[in-house]
Coordinates of C-alpha atoms and ligand atoms in Angstrom, one line a residue:
M16 CA 143.9 59.6 79.3
C17 CA 141.7 56.5 79.5
G18 CA 139.3 55.9 82.4
I19 CA 139.4 52.8 84.6
V20 CA 136.8 51.5 87.2
A21 CA 136.8 48.4 89.2
Y22 CA 134.4 46.9 91.8
I23 CA 134.5 44.1 94.4
G24 CA 132.0 43.4 96.9
P25 CA 128.3 41.9 97.3
R26 CA 126.6 44.3 94.5
E27 CA 126.2 43.3 90.7
A28 CA 129.6 44.7 89.5
Y29 CA 128.5 45.4 85.8
P30 CA 126.1 48.6 86.4
I31 CA 128.5 50.0 88.7
I32 CA 131.2 49.7 86.2
L33 CA 129.0 50.8 83.3
K34 CA 127.9 54.1 84.9
G35 CA 131.3 54.7 86.1
L36 CA 132.7 54.2 82.6
K37 CA 130.0 56.8 81.3
R38 CA 131.3 59.3 84.2
L39 CA 135.0 58.8 83.0
E40 CA 134.4 59.0 79.4
Y41 CA 135.7 62.6 79.3
R42 CA 139.0 60.8 79.7
G43 CA 139.1 58.7 76.5
Y44 CA 136.3 57.5 74.5
D45 CA 137.6 55.7 71.3
S46 CA 136.7 52.0 72.7
S47 CA 135.7 50.3 76.0
G48 CA 135.2 47.4 77.7
V49 CA 134.7 45.3 80.8
A50 CA 135.9 42.0 82.1
L51 CA 133.4 40.4 84.9
L52 CA 134.4 37.4 87.1
N53 CA 131.6 34.8 88.0
H54 CA 131.3 31.3 88.7
T55 CA 131.6 30.6 85.1
G56 CA 134.8 32.2 84.9
L57 CA 136.3 35.4 83.2
N58 CA 134.1 37.0 80.8
V59 CA 135.7 40.0 78.8
Y60 CA 133.6 42.0 76.4
K61 CA 135.0 45.0 74.4
K62 CA 133.8 47.3 71.9
K63 CA 135.1 50.0 69.6
G64 CA 133.2 53.4 70.1
K65 CA 131.7 55.1 72.9
V66 CA 130.6 53.3 76.2
A67 CA 126.9 53.3 74.9
E68 CA 127.9 51.0 72.0
L69 CA 129.6 48.7 74.4
E70 CA 126.3 48.8 76.6
E71 CA 124.2 48.1 73.4
S72 CA 126.2 45.1 72.5
L73 CA 125.8 43.6 75.7
V74 CA 122.2 43.8 76.2
G75 CA 120.7 40.2 76.9
K76 CA 123.9 39.1 78.0
N77 CA 124.5 37.3 81.5
L78 CA 126.6 39.8 83.0
H79 CA 126.1 38.5 86.7
A80 CA 129.4 39.1 88.6
N81 CA 130.5 40.5 92.0
A82 CA 134.0 41.5 90.7
G83 CA 134.8 43.3 87.6
I84 CA 136.9 46.1 85.9
G85 CA 136.1 48.3 83.2
H86 CA 138.1 50.7 80.7
T87 CA 137.2 53.4 78.4
R88 CA 140.3 54.2 76.1
W89 CA 142.2 57.0 74.4
A90 CA 144.6 55.1 72.0
T91 CA 148.2 55.3 72.4
H92 CA 149.5 52.1 71.0
G93 CA 147.5 50.6 68.3
E94 CA 144.5 52.1 66.4
P95 CA 141.0 52.3 68.1
S96 CA 139.5 48.7 67.5
D97 CA 137.5 46.2 69.5
R98 CA 141.0 44.1 69.6
N99 CA 142.9 46.8 70.9
A100 CA 140.2 47.9 73.5
H101 CA 140.7 46.8 77.0
P102 CA 140.6 44.7 79.2
H103 CA 143.2 42.4 77.8
Q104 CA 143.5 38.7 78.7
S105 CA 146.7 37.0 79.2
A106 CA 148.0 34.1 77.0
N107 CA 146.6 31.3 79.5
G108 CA 143.2 33.4 79.6
K109 CA 143.3 33.4 83.5
L110 CA 144.2 37.2 84.0
A111 CA 142.5 40.1 82.8
M112 CA 143.9 43.6 83.0
I113 CA 143.0 47.4 82.3
H114 CA 145.9 50.1 81.9
N115 CA 146.0 53.9 81.9
G116 CA 149.6 55.2 80.8
I117 CA 152.4 54.1 78.6
I118 CA 154.7 51.2 79.0
E119 CA 157.8 53.0 77.3
N120 CA 160.0 49.4 77.1
Y121 CA 157.0 47.3 75.8
A122 CA 159.0 46.7 72.5
Q123 CA 162.0 45.1 74.4
L124 CA 159.5 43.0 76.7
K125 CA 157.6 42.0 73.5
T126 CA 160.4 40.7 71.8
E127 CA 161.5 38.6 74.8
L128 CA 158.0 37.2 75.2
Q129 CA 157.8 36.4 71.3
K130 CA 161.1 34.6 71.6
K131 CA 159.3 32.3 74.4
G132 CA 156.3 31.6 72.1
Y133 CA 153.9 34.4 73.1
V134 CA 151.6 35.4 70.4
F135 CA 149.8 38.7 70.8
K136 CA 146.1 39.6 70.0
S137 CA 146.3 43.3 69.9
D138 CA 149.0 46.1 69.1
T139 CA 148.9 47.2 72.6
D140 CA 151.8 47.9 75.3
T141 CA 149.1 46.6 78.1
E142 CA 148.9 43.3 76.5
V143 CA 152.8 42.9 76.7
L144 CA 152.8 43.8 80.3
L145 CA 150.1 41.5 81.0
N146 CA 151.9 38.7 79.4
F147 CA 155.0 39.8 81.1
I148 CA 153.2 39.3 84.6
E149 CA 151.8 35.9 83.4
D150 CA 155.2 34.6 82.4
I151 CA 156.8 35.9 85.8
Q152 CA 154.1 34.0 87.4
K153 CA 154.8 31.0 85.6
N154 CA 158.4 31.0 85.8
N155 CA 158.8 32.2 89.6
H156 CA 155.8 29.8 90.7
C157 CA 154.6 32.7 92.5
G158 CA 151.2 34.5 93.2
L159 CA 150.0 37.3 91.1
E160 CA 150.8 40.1 93.6
E161 CA 154.6 38.8 93.7
A162 CA 154.5 38.6 89.9
V163 CA 153.0 42.2 89.5
R164 CA 155.6 43.5 92.0
I165 CA 158.4 41.8 89.9
A166 CA 157.1 43.2 86.6
L167 CA 156.8 46.6 87.6
K168 CA 160.3 46.7 88.8
R169 CA 161.3 46.4 85.0
V170 CA 158.8 48.6 83.7
V171 CA 159.8 52.0 82.2
G172 CA 157.0 54.4 81.7
A173 CA 153.6 55.3 83.5
Y174 CA 150.8 53.2 84.4
V175 CA 147.7 52.6 86.6
I176 CA 146.8 48.7 86.4
V177 CA 144.1 46.8 87.5
L178 CA 143.9 43.0 87.4
L179 CA 141.3 40.3 87.9
D180 CA 142.6 36.8 88.4
Q181 CA 140.2 33.6 87.6
D182 CA 142.1 31.7 90.3
N183 CA 141.4 34.5 93.1
P184 CA 137.8 35.7 92.5
D185 CA 137.9 37.6 95.7
T186 CA 141.0 39.7 95.1
L187 CA 141.7 42.8 92.8
I188 CA 145.2 43.8 92.4
A189 CA 146.0 47.5 91.4
A190 CA 149.4 49.7 91.1
R191 CA 150.1 53.0 90.2
K192 CA 153.0 55.1 88.9
G193 CA 152.3 58.3 87.1
S194 CA 148.5 57.9 86.4
P195 CA 145.7 58.7 88.9
L196 CA 143.9 55.9 91.1
V197 CA 141.5 56.4 93.7
I198 CA 140.0 53.5 96.0
G199 CA 136.6 53.9 97.3
V200 CA 136.2 52.3 100.7
G201 CA 132.6 51.0 101.4
K202 CA 130.9 48.5 103.8
G203 CA 132.2 45.2 102.7
E204 CA 132.9 46.5 99.3
H205 CA 135.6 48.4 97.1
F206 CA 135.7 50.6 94.2
L207 CA 138.7 51.9 92.2
A208 CA 138.5 54.5 89.6
S209 CA 140.6 57.3 87.9
D210 CA 139.0 59.8 89.6
A211 CA 136.2 60.1 92.5
S212 CA 133.3 60.5 90.0
P213 CA 132.4 56.8 89.5
I214 CA 132.7 56.4 93.4
I215 CA 130.7 59.1 95.3
E216 CA 127.5 57.6 94.7
Y217 CA 128.5 54.7 96.8
T218 CA 131.0 56.1 99.4
K219 CA 132.7 59.2 100.3
E220 CA 135.6 57.4 101.9
V221 CA 138.5 57.3 99.6
V222 CA 142.2 56.6 99.5
Y223 CA 144.5 58.2 96.9
V224 CA 147.1 55.7 95.8
N225 CA 150.5 57.2 95.6
D226 CA 153.2 56.2 93.0
Y227 CA 154.8 53.0 93.4
E228 CA 152.1 51.7 95.5
L229 CA 150.4 48.3 95.1
A230 CA 146.8 47.9 96.1
I231 CA 145.4 44.5 97.2
L232 CA 141.6 44.7 97.5
K233 CA 139.2 42.1 98.8
P234 CA 135.7 43.1 99.7
D235 CA 136.5 43.6 103.2
E236 CA 140.0 44.4 103.0
L237 CA 142.3 46.8 101.6
I238 CA 146.3 46.3 101.8
L239 CA 148.4 48.9 100.5
K240 CA 152.2 48.1 99.8
N241 CA 155.1 49.6 98.4
L242 CA 157.2 47.8 95.6
G243 CA 159.6 46.5 98.4
N244 CA 156.5 44.6 99.8
E245 CA 156.2 46.5 102.9
K246 CA 152.9 47.5 104.3
I247 CA 151.6 51.0 104.1
T248 CA 148.7 52.4 106.3
P249 CA 146.1 53.8 103.9
F250 CA 145.3 57.3 104.5
I251 CA 141.4 57.5 104.4
Q252 CA 140.0 60.8 103.2
K253 CA 136.4 62.3 103.2
L254 CA 135.4 63.5 99.7
D255 CA 134.0 67.0 99.4
L256 CA 131.9 66.2 96.3
E257 CA 128.2 66.1 95.6
L258 CA 126.7 63.9 93.1
A259 CA 124.9 66.8 91.3
A260 CA 128.3 68.5 90.6
I261 CA 129.1 65.9 88.1
E262 CA 125.9 65.6 86.4
K263 CA 124.4 67.6 83.5
G264 CA 121.6 69.5 85.5
G265 CA 119.3 69.9 82.8
Y266 CA 122.0 71.5 80.4
D267 CA 122.5 69.9 76.9
H268 CA 126.0 69.4 77.4
F269 CA 128.5 69.7 80.2
M270 CA 130.4 72.5 78.2
L271 CA 127.4 74.7 78.4
K272 CA 126.8 74.1 81.9
E273 CA 130.1 74.7 82.9
I274 CA 130.3 78.1 81.0
F275 CA 127.0 79.0 82.7
E276 CA 128.4 77.9 86.0
Q277 CA 131.2 80.7 86.0
P278 CA 129.5 83.4 88.1
D279 CA 129.3 80.8 90.7
T280 CA 132.8 79.1 90.3
I281 CA 134.5 82.5 90.1
F282 CA 132.5 83.6 93.2
D283 CA 133.5 80.2 95.0
C284 CA 137.1 80.9 94.2
L285 CA 137.0 84.4 95.8
R286 CA 135.0 83.6 98.6
G287 CA 136.9 83.2 101.9
R288 CA 139.8 84.8 100.1
L289 CA 139.1 88.1 99.0
D290 CA 137.7 90.2 101.8
I291 CA 136.5 93.5 100.4
N292 CA 135.7 95.1 103.8
N293 CA 139.1 94.7 105.0
A294 CA 140.8 95.2 101.9
S295 CA 142.8 91.8 102.3
I296 CA 143.3 88.8 100.6
T297 CA 143.8 85.4 102.6
M298 CA 145.7 82.7 101.1
A299 CA 147.7 80.5 103.3
G300 CA 149.9 79.1 100.6
V301 CA 151.1 82.5 99.7
Q302 CA 151.0 83.7 103.2
N303 CA 153.2 81.0 104.5
N304 CA 155.6 81.1 101.7
I305 CA 155.5 85.0 101.2
E306 CA 159.3 85.5 101.6
Q307 CA 159.9 83.0 98.9
M308 CA 157.6 84.3 96.5
M309 CA 158.1 88.1 96.8
H310 CA 161.8 87.9 96.6
A311 CA 161.5 85.5 93.7
K312 CA 164.2 86.3 91.2
R313 CA 161.9 85.0 88.6
I314 CA 158.6 83.3 88.2
I315 CA 158.2 80.6 85.8
M316 CA 154.7 79.5 84.8
V317 CA 154.5 75.9 83.7
A318 CA 151.4 74.6 82.0
C319 CA 149.8 73.2 78.9
G320 CA 146.7 73.9 76.6
T321 CA 144.1 76.4 78.2
S322 CA 146.1 76.3 81.6
W323 CA 149.1 77.8 79.6
H324 CA 146.8 80.7 78.4
A325 CA 145.9 81.4 81.8
G326 CA 149.7 81.3 82.6
L327 CA 150.3 83.9 79.8
I328 CA 147.6 86.2 81.2
A329 CA 149.3 86.0 84.8
E330 CA 152.7 87.0 83.0
Y331 CA 151.2 90.2 82.3
V332 CA 149.6 90.7 85.8
F333 CA 152.6 89.8 87.7
E334 CA 154.9 91.6 86.0
E335 CA 152.8 94.7 86.1
L336 CA 151.8 94.3 89.8
C337 CA 154.8 92.5 91.3
R338 CA 157.5 93.7 89.2
I339 CA 159.0 90.2 89.0
P340 CA 160.1 88.8 85.6
V341 CA 157.9 86.0 84.7
E342 CA 158.4 83.3 81.8
V343 CA 155.7 81.1 80.5
E344 CA 156.6 77.7 79.4
Y345 CA 154.9 74.9 77.9
A346 CA 155.6 71.9 80.2
S347 CA 156.4 69.4 77.3
E348 CA 159.2 72.0 76.2
F349 CA 160.4 72.9 79.4
R350 CA 160.8 69.4 80.7
Y351 CA 163.4 68.3 77.9
R352 CA 165.1 71.4 77.5
N353 CA 167.3 71.4 80.3
P354 CA 166.4 74.8 81.3
V355 CA 168.4 77.0 83.7
I356 CA 167.0 77.0 87.3
H357 CA 168.0 78.8 90.2
Q358 CA 167.4 78.5 93.9
G359 CA 165.4 81.4 94.2
D360 CA 163.1 80.7 91.2
V361 CA 159.5 80.1 91.8
I362 CA 157.6 77.6 89.4
I363 CA 153.9 78.1 89.3
A364 CA 152.4 75.0 87.7
I365 CA 148.8 75.5 86.5
S366 CA 146.6 72.6 85.8
Q367 CA 142.8 71.8 86.1
S368 CA 143.3 68.1 86.4
G369 CA 146.4 68.2 88.4
E370 CA 147.3 64.8 86.4
T371 CA 148.9 66.6 83.2
A372 CA 151.9 64.4 82.7
D373 CA 154.1 66.9 81.0
T374 CA 153.2 69.5 83.6
M375 CA 154.0 66.8 86.5
V376 CA 157.3 65.8 85.2
A377 CA 158.3 69.2 84.3
I378 CA 157.9 70.4 87.9
E379 CA 159.5 67.3 89.5
R380 CA 162.7 67.9 87.6
A381 CA 162.5 71.8 88.7
K382 CA 161.9 70.7 92.1
E383 CA 165.1 68.2 92.1
Q384 CA 167.1 71.4 90.9
G385 CA 165.9 73.6 94.0
A386 CA 163.0 75.5 92.6
F387 CA 160.1 76.2 94.8
I388 CA 156.8 74.8 93.4
F389 CA 153.6 76.4 93.6
G390 CA 150.5 74.6 92.3
V391 CA 147.5 76.3 90.9
V392 CA 145.2 73.1 90.7
N393 CA 141.3 72.5 90.1
V394 CA 141.1 68.7 91.3
V395 CA 141.8 68.3 95.0
G396 CA 144.3 65.7 96.0
S397 CA 145.7 65.4 92.4
S398 CA 149.2 64.5 91.9
I399 CA 150.5 68.0 91.0
A400 CA 148.7 69.2 94.0
R401 CA 150.7 67.0 96.0
I402 CA 154.0 67.2 94.7
S403 CA 154.0 71.1 94.9
N404 CA 155.5 72.8 97.9
A405 CA 152.6 75.0 98.3
G406 CA 149.5 76.0 96.4
A407 CA 146.0 77.4 96.0
Y408 CA 143.1 75.3 94.6
T409 CA 140.9 77.0 92.0
H410 CA 137.6 75.4 93.5
A411 CA 135.8 75.4 90.3
G412 CA 134.4 72.1 90.9
P413 CA 134.5 69.1 88.6
E414 CA 135.1 70.1 85.0
I415 CA 133.6 67.2 82.8
G416 CA 133.5 69.0 79.1
V417 CA 136.8 68.2 77.5
A418 CA 137.1 71.7 76.5
S419 CA 138.3 73.7 79.6
T420 CA 136.0 76.9 80.4
K421 CA 135.2 77.3 84.1
A422 CA 138.6 76.0 85.3
F423 CA 140.4 78.7 83.0
T424 CA 138.4 81.8 84.7
A425 CA 139.1 80.2 88.1
Q426 CA 142.8 79.8 87.3
L427 CA 142.8 83.6 86.3
A428 CA 141.1 84.6 89.5
V429 CA 143.6 82.9 91.7
L430 CA 146.6 83.8 89.9
T431 CA 145.3 87.6 90.0
M432 CA 144.8 87.3 93.7
I433 CA 148.2 85.7 94.3
A434 CA 149.7 88.6 92.4
L435 CA 147.8 91.1 94.3
K436 CA 148.8 89.7 97.5
I437 CA 152.6 89.5 96.5
A438 CA 152.4 93.1 95.2
K439 CA 150.8 94.4 98.4
E440 CA 153.4 92.7 100.6
K441 CA 156.1 94.0 98.1
K442 CA 154.6 97.6 98.1
T443 CA 154.8 97.6 94.3
I444 CA 151.4 98.5 94.2
S445 CA 149.6 101.7 95.4
E446 CA 147.0 101.3 98.1
E447 CA 144.5 103.1 95.9
R448 CA 145.2 100.7 92.8
Y449 CA 145.1 97.6 95.1
V450 CA 141.6 98.5 96.7
H451 CA 140.3 99.3 93.2
L452 CA 141.6 95.8 91.7
L453 CA 140.0 94.1 94.7
N454 CA 137.0 95.6 93.8
E455 CA 137.1 94.9 90.2
L456 CA 137.7 91.3 90.8
N457 CA 135.0 91.4 93.5
N458 CA 132.6 92.4 90.7
I459 CA 133.4 89.9 88.2
P460 CA 130.8 87.2 89.0
E461 CA 127.9 89.6 88.7
K462 CA 129.5 90.9 85.4
V463 CA 129.9 87.4 84.1
R464 CA 126.1 86.8 84.8
E465 CA 125.7 89.7 82.4
V466 CA 127.8 88.5 79.7
L467 CA 125.9 85.1 79.7
L468 CA 123.0 87.0 78.5
L469 CA 124.7 87.2 75.2
N470 CA 124.0 83.5 74.7
E471 CA 121.0 83.8 72.3
Q472 CA 122.8 86.6 70.2
I473 CA 125.9 84.3 70.1
K474 CA 123.9 81.3 69.0
K475 CA 122.5 83.3 65.9
L476 CA 126.1 84.3 65.0
A477 CA 127.2 80.7 65.3
I478 CA 124.8 79.8 62.5
K479 CA 126.2 82.6 60.4
Y480 CA 129.8 81.5 60.7
K481 CA 129.6 77.9 61.3
D482 CA 130.6 77.1 57.6
S483 CA 133.8 78.9 57.8
K484 CA 136.9 76.9 57.1
D485 CA 139.4 79.2 59.2
A486 CA 139.2 81.8 61.5
L487 CA 141.8 84.2 63.0
Y488 CA 141.5 85.5 66.7
L489 CA 143.3 88.8 67.5
G490 CA 143.8 90.7 70.9
R491 CA 146.6 93.0 72.3
G492 CA 148.0 93.0 75.7
Y493 CA 145.8 91.1 78.6
N494 CA 143.5 90.1 75.5
F495 CA 146.3 88.6 73.4
P496 CA 146.2 85.3 75.3
V497 CA 142.3 85.5 75.3
A498 CA 142.6 85.5 71.6
L499 CA 144.8 82.5 71.8
E500 CA 142.0 80.8 74.0
G501 CA 139.2 81.6 71.8
A502 CA 141.1 80.0 68.8
L503 CA 141.8 76.8 70.8
K504 CA 138.2 76.5 71.9
L505 CA 137.0 76.8 68.3
K506 CA 139.6 74.3 67.1
E507 CA 138.7 71.6 69.7
I508 CA 135.1 71.9 69.6
S509 CA 134.2 72.7 66.0
Y510 CA 137.1 71.4 64.1
I511 CA 137.6 74.8 62.3
H512 CA 141.2 75.6 61.8
A513 CA 141.7 78.9 63.9
E514 CA 144.8 80.6 64.9
G515 CA 145.4 83.2 67.7
Y516 CA 147.7 86.3 67.2
P517 CA 148.7 89.4 68.8
A518 CA 146.6 91.9 66.7
A519 CA 149.8 94.0 65.9
E520 CA 151.6 90.8 64.7
M521 CA 149.0 90.3 62.1
K522 CA 150.8 92.5 59.7
H523 CA 153.8 90.5 59.8
G524 CA 152.2 87.2 58.0
P525 CA 148.6 86.2 58.8
I526 CA 147.1 89.2 56.9
A527 CA 147.9 87.4 53.7
L528 CA 145.1 85.0 54.8
V529 CA 142.7 87.7 54.9
D530 CA 139.8 87.7 52.2
D531 CA 136.0 88.2 52.3
Q532 CA 135.6 84.7 53.5
L533 CA 137.7 84.8 56.7
P534 CA 136.3 85.7 60.0
V535 CA 138.3 87.6 62.1
V536 CA 137.5 87.7 65.9
F537 CA 138.9 90.7 67.8
V538 CA 139.0 90.8 71.5
A539 CA 138.7 94.5 71.7
T540 CA 137.4 95.7 75.2
K541 CA 138.4 99.1 76.0
D542 CA 141.7 99.1 77.4
S543 CA 145.2 101.0 77.1
Y544 CA 145.5 99.3 73.4
H545 CA 142.0 100.5 72.2
E546 CA 143.0 103.0 69.6
K547 CA 145.5 100.5 68.4
I548 CA 143.1 97.8 68.1
I549 CA 140.8 99.8 66.2
S550 CA 143.3 100.5 63.5
N551 CA 143.9 96.7 63.3
I552 CA 140.2 96.2 62.7
Q553 CA 140.3 98.9 59.9
E554 CA 143.3 97.2 58.3
I555 CA 141.2 93.9 58.2
K556 CA 138.0 95.6 57.0
A557 CA 140.2 97.3 54.1
R558 CA 140.9 93.7 53.0
K559 CA 137.3 92.8 53.2
G560 CA 137.6 90.4 56.1
K561 CA 134.6 89.8 58.3
V562 CA 135.2 91.3 61.6
I563 CA 133.5 89.8 64.9
A564 CA 134.4 92.0 67.7
V565 CA 134.3 91.3 71.7
I566 CA 133.7 95.0 72.9
S567 CA 133.1 97.0 75.9
Q568 CA 129.4 98.2 76.5
G569 CA 129.0 101.7 75.3
D570 CA 131.7 101.4 72.8
D571 CA 129.9 102.9 69.7
A572 CA 133.1 103.0 67.4
I573 CA 133.8 99.5 66.9
P574 CA 130.1 98.4 66.0
K575 CA 130.2 100.7 63.0
M576 CA 133.2 98.9 61.5
A577 CA 132.5 95.4 62.6
D578 CA 130.2 92.9 61.1
D579 CA 129.2 91.5 64.2
S580 CA 129.8 92.8 68.2
M581 CA 129.3 91.1 71.4
A582 CA 129.3 93.9 74.3
V583 CA 130.5 92.7 77.8
P584 CA 130.6 95.2 80.7
E585 CA 133.4 97.6 81.2
A586 CA 136.3 96.2 83.6
D587 CA 139.8 97.2 84.5
E588 CA 142.0 95.6 81.6
L589 CA 143.6 93.5 84.2
V590 CA 140.5 91.5 85.0
A591 CA 139.0 92.1 81.6
P592 CA 139.9 88.6 80.4
L593 CA 137.4 87.1 82.8
L594 CA 134.7 88.6 80.9
S595 CA 136.1 89.0 77.2
V596 CA 136.7 85.1 77.0
I597 CA 133.1 84.0 77.9
P598 CA 131.6 85.0 74.6
L599 CA 134.4 83.2 72.8
Q600 CA 133.7 80.0 74.7
L601 CA 129.9 80.6 73.8
L602 CA 130.9 81.1 70.4
A603 CA 132.8 78.0 70.0
Y604 CA 130.2 75.8 71.7
H605 CA 127.5 77.2 69.5
I606 CA 129.4 76.7 66.2
G607 CA 130.2 73.2 67.6
V608 CA 126.6 72.3 68.2
A609 CA 125.6 73.9 64.8
K610 CA 128.0 71.7 63.1
G611 CA 126.7 68.4 64.9
C612 CA 130.3 68.0 66.7
D613 CA 130.3 66.2 70.0
V614 CA 131.3 69.3 72.0
D615 CA 131.7 67.3 75.4
K616 CA 134.0 64.6 73.6
P617 CA 135.7 66.1 70.7
R618 CA 137.4 63.6 68.5
N619 CA 140.9 62.5 69.4
L620 CA 141.0 64.5 72.6
A621 CA 140.9 63.5 76.4
K622 CA 140.4 65.6 79.4
S623 CA 143.3 64.6 81.2
V624 CA 146.6 64.1 79.2
T625 CA 148.4 61.8 81.4
V626 CA 150.8 60.6 78.6
E627 CA 153.7 62.8 77.3
Ligands
LIG701 O1 144.3 69.6 83.3 P1 145.2 70.5 82.6 O2 144.8 72.0 82.7 O3 146.8 70.4 82.8 O4 145.4 70.3 81.1 C1 146.0 70.9 80.1 C2 145.3 70.7 78.8 O5 145.5 69.6 78.1 C3 144.0 71.4 78.6 O6 143.8 72.6 79.0 C4 143.5 71.2 77.2 O7 144.3 72.1 76.3 C5 142.0 71.4 77.0 N1 141.3 70.6 76.2 C6 141.6 72.9 76.6 O8 140.2 73.0 76.5

């Protein structure tokens, strides 16, 4: 939530910050702003709407500066507006600050400051923290660094903050707790951002700032300290990321590009792990902790949104292959529920961004209670990856579209490999089935390529169904969570109300919704439930519902009943979700585009939910 960028060095700061904000817009896009520091002083420009609107409003302005900070916002405190946009300026006008996160005790701090005569121009918690810092500077007669340190000791909540000080134009001060912050180390210059995408064009040397750390940046100096004012040696890492990976590469939208990348991302995820010739899986994170994992009394999948759907599919896979009981928890519920956690429990935290606040806190709590945390994460070096005891990256590459697509299939591939590896060690799978499933998984990238050939057909379907007000998605077994995921994709991208249900559960309520206007999407590939789901399709047809079905190639029964069918290659039911989800991603995408929605940046959403 919220993207931050900052620069200090010999170059013009504004173009670097503007480009960075565009790259980070997936994190929030209701307003944006920049603060630039030059010999005339501190200039702050803010605008409601997308970064392009800010850019347009700044045409013709003198934007020369060698130090600056920029922000793209996802509103928490205060509606999206020019005045609530960041950067905020302190009461004396000397400090400017950007913030990603939530200051939970802002109301108390605000009251204290109001009593001292502070007047606030915005409704944000950010302006409160900034004036709190200014007030400490004034009362304690100290420098900004000291004031920030004192202030942060009183702050409850999550933050990344970056400050610019008119009186110290060669210094940027930043701090982090619970939200991501990356420093780019250049030659005589430094960059700061919420993720590496605004930085890679200029340098591949980065430092990931940890919680409770303060960074003091000058063009040619980087000092890291903890809140106790002790210096910490920065750990400089080399980024393994190419610029092309974060650009659209000829596609109209990142979402479409990412859907089409899936044959390669799944392949990348399997590469170096699944060895078909030796019938083996190499995953150091699992191998090094195999005793812990195979003897787990219980596995708890903890995640949010699409990642939670991946966890639901993994529940079926792990229980079938490993014979270990699995629970799948919404991180936001799990963290507050005082759950019963035993020493032998293994928590699998699933997250694309690795920064989702609810997932992060949930695993912190579980870790404190003795659980072993295994992270299945996409973003290398992210907070969840770092806090986990062990893990496996999904290697899907940067996912920019707010709707998760390629990260989901990569999560499924990784989770399936983990289950297969444990099952093999535990001997809960026969050699024949193990080899068969390795082959099935290995064949997935090519089969996904084939599914993508449905694109033009699905584009036409999208035109047919784009004006629907509601939709029902139904599936059974491994395909039930796929139905949930299909419904989530449609909701996010096209704003059509959609619900996912287990197909058999439909009779217990949702069937009341069915009429001749309601599209019902069945995920009905050939599996052990096939006959049952055919009956469910008939139940819908008997009530004149419109049936759109994802089926297996060669199925000639369902097309006779369904209004429209999308056929994917046959696969073992355990890996079938990797194929059956793709037509649903494409359907949501094309309906969103046909309705004129901003599919890469759906309203109210943000890619990385770093607030609870
Ligand atoms: O980064 P994470 O995987 O932890 O994110 C979890 C959810 O916020 C995310 O999957 C969200 O539901 C997506 N917008 C779904 O497309």
